[in-house]
Amino acid sequence: MNKHSVAIFIEKNYPEYWGKSSYPAEKCAVFCSTHEEWGIFSNMAASVIVVDGIEFKSSEHLFQMMKFNDPEIVRRVWNGITAKDKRSGNIKMTARSYEPEHRRSDWGLMIVDAIKFCMVQKYEQCAKFRSELERSRGLYIVEKQPNPRKSDDTWSAILCGNEWMGSNLTGRLLMELRENGKLEYTLPSDAFDFITVLKECNK
């Protein structure tokens, strides 16, 4: 399995979100690229989120930063410096370069709660995101696996004939948020220690 796969975490720690589903293609709001219809659903979509005075470019930006609590790694990821001392403008790739060696030891226990927190912040702070969720009512929300040669793994789904099939965890959480206007989550007491580090960076 890909060392960056989180499937094992979901199966072990979040069984309620484990498993695959299928969705009729004609009844789906499908997203992948942030520039296409429904693109605002992507965690990568530009949507400024502010947490305790610190500004993040997107929910993905916030999510990736939550992976680390070592102050030095937090500073490096925030400044776009990869583990190989290269500059990167891609927060996901920058964070990935430090995984799994420097990731929080309890990341697998909090990963779904962390993404829920990020989605809720986006929901509360981004009017376009809220309005597009409302517009999608009556449709299944599906995240498309960008590389069809790869399995859907955890977050996304793949088109198989007239159905989207896969774990589609991102889509499932978005539908849960749409229906309830909130997501329940529990985070460890030190989940936001990285914010303190970032405040020092911004002084």
PDB file of C-alpha atoms in Angstrom, residues 41-197:
ATOM      1  CA  PHE A  41     -16.086  21.494  -2.848  1.00  0.00           C
ATOM      2  CA  SER A  42     -12.410  20.621  -3.235  1.00  0.00           C
ATOM      3  CA  ASN A  43     -10.293  21.121  -0.132  1.00  0.00           C
ATOM      4  CA  MET A  44      -7.766  22.758  -2.471  1.00  0.00           C
ATOM      5  CA  ALA A  45     -10.219  25.466  -3.569  1.00  0.00           C
ATOM      6  CA  ALA A  46      -9.092  28.963  -2.618  1.00  0.00           C
ATOM      7  CA  SER A  47     -11.150  29.969   0.404  1.00  0.00           C
ATOM      8  CA  VAL A  48      -9.426  31.941   3.114  1.00  0.00           C
ATOM      9  CA  ILE A  49      -9.911  30.452   6.582  1.00  0.00           C
ATOM     10  CA  VAL A  50      -8.825  32.233   9.752  1.00  0.00           C
ATOM     11  CA  VAL A  51      -8.139  30.260  12.924  1.00  0.00           C
ATOM     12  CA  ASP A  52      -7.137  32.225  16.015  1.00  0.00           C
ATOM     13  CA  GLY A  53      -5.812  35.077  13.917  1.00  0.00           C
ATOM     14  CA  ILE A  54      -3.791  32.897  11.505  1.00  0.00           C
ATOM     15  CA  GLU A  55      -4.884  32.953   7.862  1.00  0.00           C
ATOM     16  CA  PHE A  56      -4.899  29.805   5.741  1.00  0.00           C
ATOM     17  CA  LYS A  57      -5.349  29.798   1.964  1.00  0.00           C
ATOM     18  CA  SER A  58      -7.733  26.844   1.903  1.00  0.00           C
ATOM     19  CA  SER A  59      -9.133  24.049   4.027  1.00  0.00           C
ATOM     20  CA  GLU A  60      -6.380  21.832   2.605  1.00  0.00           C
ATOM     21  CA  HIS A  61      -3.756  24.315   3.801  1.00  0.00           C
ATOM     22  CA  LEU A  62      -5.186  24.135   7.311  1.00  0.00           C
ATOM     23  CA  PHE A  63      -5.539  20.335   7.199  1.00  0.00           C
ATOM     24  CA  GLN A  64      -1.938  19.801   6.127  1.00  0.00           C
ATOM     25  CA  MET A  65      -0.607  22.056   8.874  1.00  0.00           C
ATOM     26  CA  MET A  66      -2.566  20.090  11.482  1.00  0.00           C
ATOM     27  CA  LYS A  67      -0.412  17.033  10.750  1.00  0.00           C
ATOM     28  CA  PHE A  68       2.595  18.398  12.622  1.00  0.00           C
ATOM     29  CA  ASN A  69       3.421  19.497  16.138  1.00  0.00           C
ATOM     30  CA  ASP A  70       7.226  19.644  15.992  1.00  0.00           C
ATOM     31  CA  PRO A  71       7.920  23.423  15.914  1.00  0.00           C
ATOM     32  CA  GLU A  72      10.758  23.150  13.401  1.00  0.00           C
ATOM     33  CA  ILE A  73       8.693  21.041  10.989  1.00  0.00           C
ATOM     34  CA  VAL A  74       5.710  23.356  11.414  1.00  0.00           C
ATOM     35  CA  ARG A  75       7.885  26.332  10.460  1.00  0.00           C
ATOM     36  CA  ARG A  76       9.395  24.561   7.467  1.00  0.00           C
ATOM     37  CA  VAL A  77       6.044  23.383   6.088  1.00  0.00           C
ATOM     38  CA  TRP A  78       4.508  26.828   6.634  1.00  0.00           C
ATOM     39  CA  ASN A  79       7.380  28.425   4.719  1.00  0.00           C
ATOM     40  CA  GLY A  80       7.147  25.939   1.858  1.00  0.00           C
ATOM     41  CA  ILE A  81      10.451  24.194   2.482  1.00  0.00           C
ATOM     42  CA  THR A  82      10.449  20.475   1.720  1.00  0.00           C
ATOM     43  CA  ALA A  83      12.407  17.807   3.566  1.00  0.00           C
ATOM     44  CA  LYS A  84      15.002  18.031   0.767  1.00  0.00           C
ATOM     45  CA  ASP A  85      15.376  21.790   1.315  1.00  0.00           C
ATOM     46  CA  LYS A  86      13.522  22.637  -1.893  1.00  0.00           C
ATOM     47  CA  ARG A  87      11.032  25.476  -2.192  1.00  0.00           C
ATOM     48  CA  SER A  88       7.468  24.440  -2.949  1.00  0.00           C
ATOM     49  CA  GLY A  89       4.228  26.316  -3.422  1.00  0.00           C
ATOM     50  CA  ASN A  90       2.175  23.153  -3.023  1.00  0.00           C
ATOM     51  CA  ILE A  91       1.230  22.684   0.633  1.00  0.00           C
ATOM     52  CA  LYS A  92       0.187  19.065   0.137  1.00  0.00           C
ATOM     53  CA  MET A  93       3.469  18.071  -1.495  1.00  0.00           C
ATOM     54  CA  THR A  94       5.479  20.019   1.072  1.00  0.00           C
ATOM     55  CA  ALA A  95       3.743  18.292   3.963  1.00  0.00           C
ATOM     56  CA  ARG A  96       3.988  14.905   2.274  1.00  0.00           C
ATOM     57  CA  SER A  97       7.767  15.214   2.086  1.00  0.00           C
ATOM     58  CA  TYR A  98       7.873  14.996   5.902  1.00  0.00           C
ATOM     59  CA  GLU A  99       5.562  12.009   6.162  1.00  0.00           C
ATOM     60  CA  PRO A 100       5.296   9.680   7.868  1.00  0.00           C
ATOM     61  CA  GLU A 101       8.501  10.286   9.828  1.00  0.00           C
ATOM     62  CA  HIS A 102       7.612  13.719  11.242  1.00  0.00           C
ATOM     63  CA  ARG A 103       3.838  13.481  11.322  1.00  0.00           C
ATOM     64  CA  ARG A 104       2.013  13.583  14.650  1.00  0.00           C
ATOM     65  CA  SER A 105       2.156  10.139  16.240  1.00  0.00           C
ATOM     66  CA  ASP A 106      -1.608  10.248  16.820  1.00  0.00           C
ATOM     67  CA  TRP A 107      -2.543  11.455  13.328  1.00  0.00           C
ATOM     68  CA  GLY A 108      -4.321   8.212  12.507  1.00  0.00           C
ATOM     69  CA  LEU A 109      -6.548   8.686  15.542  1.00  0.00           C
ATOM     70  CA  MET A 110      -7.618  12.209  14.614  1.00  0.00           C
ATOM     71  CA  ILE A 111      -7.474  12.411  10.823  1.00  0.00           C
ATOM     72  CA  VAL A 112     -11.234  12.387  10.150  1.00  0.00           C
ATOM     73  CA  ASP A 113     -11.909  14.741  13.052  1.00  0.00           C
ATOM     74  CA  ALA A 114      -9.250  17.074  11.640  1.00  0.00           C
ATOM     75  CA  ILE A 115     -10.790  17.177   8.163  1.00  0.00           C
ATOM     76  CA  LYS A 116     -14.219  17.681   9.738  1.00  0.00           C
ATOM     77  CA  PHE A 117     -12.868  20.676  11.647  1.00  0.00           C
ATOM     78  CA  CYS A 118     -11.423  22.131   8.433  1.00  0.00           C
ATOM     79  CA  MET A 119     -14.677  21.631   6.529  1.00  0.00           C
ATOM     80  CA  VAL A 120     -16.694  23.272   9.300  1.00  0.00           C
ATOM     81  CA  GLN A 121     -14.377  26.291   9.304  1.00  0.00           C
ATOM     82  CA  LYS A 122     -14.797  26.579   5.544  1.00  0.00           C
ATOM     83  CA  TYR A 123     -18.572  26.245   5.876  1.00  0.00           C
ATOM     84  CA  GLU A 124     -18.739  28.983   8.483  1.00  0.00           C
ATOM     85  CA  GLN A 125     -16.367  31.368   6.709  1.00  0.00           C
ATOM     86  CA  CYS A 126     -17.027  30.868   2.977  1.00  0.00           C
ATOM     87  CA  ALA A 127     -20.427  31.977   1.671  1.00  0.00           C
ATOM     88  CA  LYS A 128     -19.861  30.487  -1.796  1.00  0.00           C
ATOM     89  CA  PHE A 129     -19.143  27.084  -0.276  1.00  0.00           C
ATOM     90  CA  ARG A 130     -22.383  27.207   1.712  1.00  0.00           C
ATOM     91  CA  SER A 131     -24.434  28.298  -1.281  1.00  0.00           C
ATOM     92  CA  GLU A 132     -23.013  25.599  -3.557  1.00  0.00           C
ATOM     93  CA  LEU A 133     -23.692  22.940  -0.944  1.00  0.00           C
ATOM     94  CA  GLU A 134     -27.281  24.136  -0.853  1.00  0.00           C
ATOM     95  CA  ARG A 135     -27.464  24.096  -4.665  1.00  0.00           C
ATOM     96  CA  SER A 136     -26.295  20.469  -4.685  1.00  0.00           C
ATOM     97  CA  ARG A 137     -29.279  19.227  -2.669  1.00  0.00           C
ATOM     98  CA  GLY A 138     -30.830  16.202  -4.318  1.00  0.00           C
ATOM     99  CA  LEU A 139     -27.461  15.100  -5.718  1.00  0.00           C
ATOM    100  CA  TYR A 140     -24.771  12.830  -4.379  1.00  0.00           C
ATOM    101  CA  ILE A 141     -21.466  14.639  -3.894  1.00  0.00           C
ATOM    102  CA  VAL A 142     -18.521  12.694  -5.297  1.00  0.00           C
ATOM    103  CA  GLU A 143     -14.822  13.503  -5.397  1.00  0.00           C
ATOM    104  CA  LYS A 144     -13.283  12.162  -8.597  1.00  0.00           C
ATOM    105  CA  GLN A 145     -10.009  10.260  -8.353  1.00  0.00           C
ATOM    106  CA  PRO A 146      -7.740  12.477 -10.501  1.00  0.00           C
ATOM    107  CA  ASN A 147      -5.663   9.522 -11.751  1.00  0.00           C
ATOM    108  CA  PRO A 148      -7.990   6.775 -13.031  1.00  0.00           C
ATOM    109  CA  ARG A 149      -5.074   4.321 -13.091  1.00  0.00           C
ATOM    110  CA  LYS A 150      -4.947   4.462  -9.304  1.00  0.00           C
ATOM    111  CA  SER A 151      -7.487   3.009  -6.895  1.00  0.00           C
ATOM    112  CA  ASP A 152      -9.883   5.385  -5.164  1.00  0.00           C
ATOM    113  CA  ASP A 153      -8.221   4.449  -1.843  1.00  0.00           C
ATOM    114  CA  THR A 154     -10.033   6.643   0.710  1.00  0.00           C
ATOM    115  CA  TRP A 155     -11.069  10.125  -0.310  1.00  0.00           C
ATOM    116  CA  SER A 156     -12.484   9.705  -3.807  1.00  0.00           C
ATOM    117  CA  ALA A 157     -14.298   7.499  -6.334  1.00  0.00           C
ATOM    118  CA  ILE A 158     -13.834   6.217  -9.883  1.00  0.00           C
ATOM    119  CA  LEU A 159     -16.381   6.172 -12.712  1.00  0.00           C
ATOM    120  CA  CYS A 160     -17.287   2.584 -13.606  1.00  0.00           C
ATOM    121  CA  GLY A 161     -19.806   2.536 -16.426  1.00  0.00           C
ATOM    122  CA  ASN A 162     -22.777   4.562 -15.225  1.00  0.00           C
ATOM    123  CA  GLU A 163     -21.767   4.615 -11.566  1.00  0.00           C
ATOM    124  CA  TRP A 164     -19.207   6.313  -9.413  1.00  0.00           C
ATOM    125  CA  MET A 165     -17.709   3.730  -7.085  1.00  0.00           C
ATOM    126  CA  GLY A 166     -15.353   4.092  -4.140  1.00  0.00           C
ATOM    127  CA  SER A 167     -14.877   5.143  -0.561  1.00  0.00           C
ATOM    128  CA  ASN A 168     -15.587   8.795  -1.430  1.00  0.00           C
ATOM    129  CA  LEU A 169     -14.892   9.935   2.132  1.00  0.00           C
ATOM    130  CA  THR A 170     -14.639  13.597   1.152  1.00  0.00           C
ATOM    131  CA  GLY A 171     -17.976  13.455  -0.628  1.00  0.00           C
ATOM    132  CA  ARG A 172     -19.624  11.607   2.250  1.00  0.00           C
ATOM    133  CA  LEU A 173     -18.470  14.215   4.758  1.00  0.00           C
ATOM    134  CA  LEU A 174     -19.666  17.027   2.500  1.00  0.00           C
ATOM    135  CA  MET A 175     -23.100  15.434   2.233  1.00  0.00           C
ATOM    136  CA  GLU A 176     -23.202  15.014   6.003  1.00  0.00           C
ATOM    137  CA  LEU A 177     -22.301  18.687   6.417  1.00  0.00           C
ATOM    138  CA  ARG A 178     -24.934  19.713   3.870  1.00  0.00           C
ATOM    139  CA  GLU A 179     -27.674  17.754   5.591  1.00  0.00           C
ATOM    140  CA  ASN A 180     -26.850  18.748   9.169  1.00  0.00           C
ATOM    141  CA  GLY A 181     -25.194  22.160   8.833  1.00  0.00           C
ATOM    142  CA  LYS A 182     -22.423  20.842  11.071  1.00  0.00           C
ATOM    143  CA  LEU A 183     -20.009  17.963  11.633  1.00  0.00           C
ATOM    144  CA  GLU A 184     -19.279  16.485  15.033  1.00  0.00           C
ATOM    145  CA  TYR A 185     -15.587  16.161  15.848  1.00  0.00           C
ATOM    146  CA  THR A 186     -13.288  15.653  18.815  1.00  0.00           C
ATOM    147  CA  LEU A 187      -9.666  16.794  18.726  1.00  0.00           C
ATOM    148  CA  PRO A 188      -6.822  16.284  21.214  1.00  0.00           C
ATOM    149  CA  SER A 189      -5.981  19.142  23.573  1.00  0.00           C
ATOM    150  CA  ASP A 190      -2.753  19.904  21.709  1.00  0.00           C
ATOM    151  CA  ALA A 191      -4.321  19.854  18.235  1.00  0.00           C
ATOM    152  CA  PHE A 192      -3.677  23.564  17.775  1.00  0.00           C
ATOM    153  CA  ASP A 193      -0.193  23.860  19.228  1.00  0.00           C
ATOM    154  CA  PHE A 194       0.986  24.540  15.676  1.00  0.00           C
ATOM    155  CA  ILE A 195      -1.000  27.797  15.761  1.00  0.00           C
ATOM    156  CA  THR A 196       1.215  29.052  18.592  1.00  0.00           C
ATOM    157  CA  VAL A 197       4.282  28.299  16.452  1.00  0.00           C
TER     158      VAL A 197
END
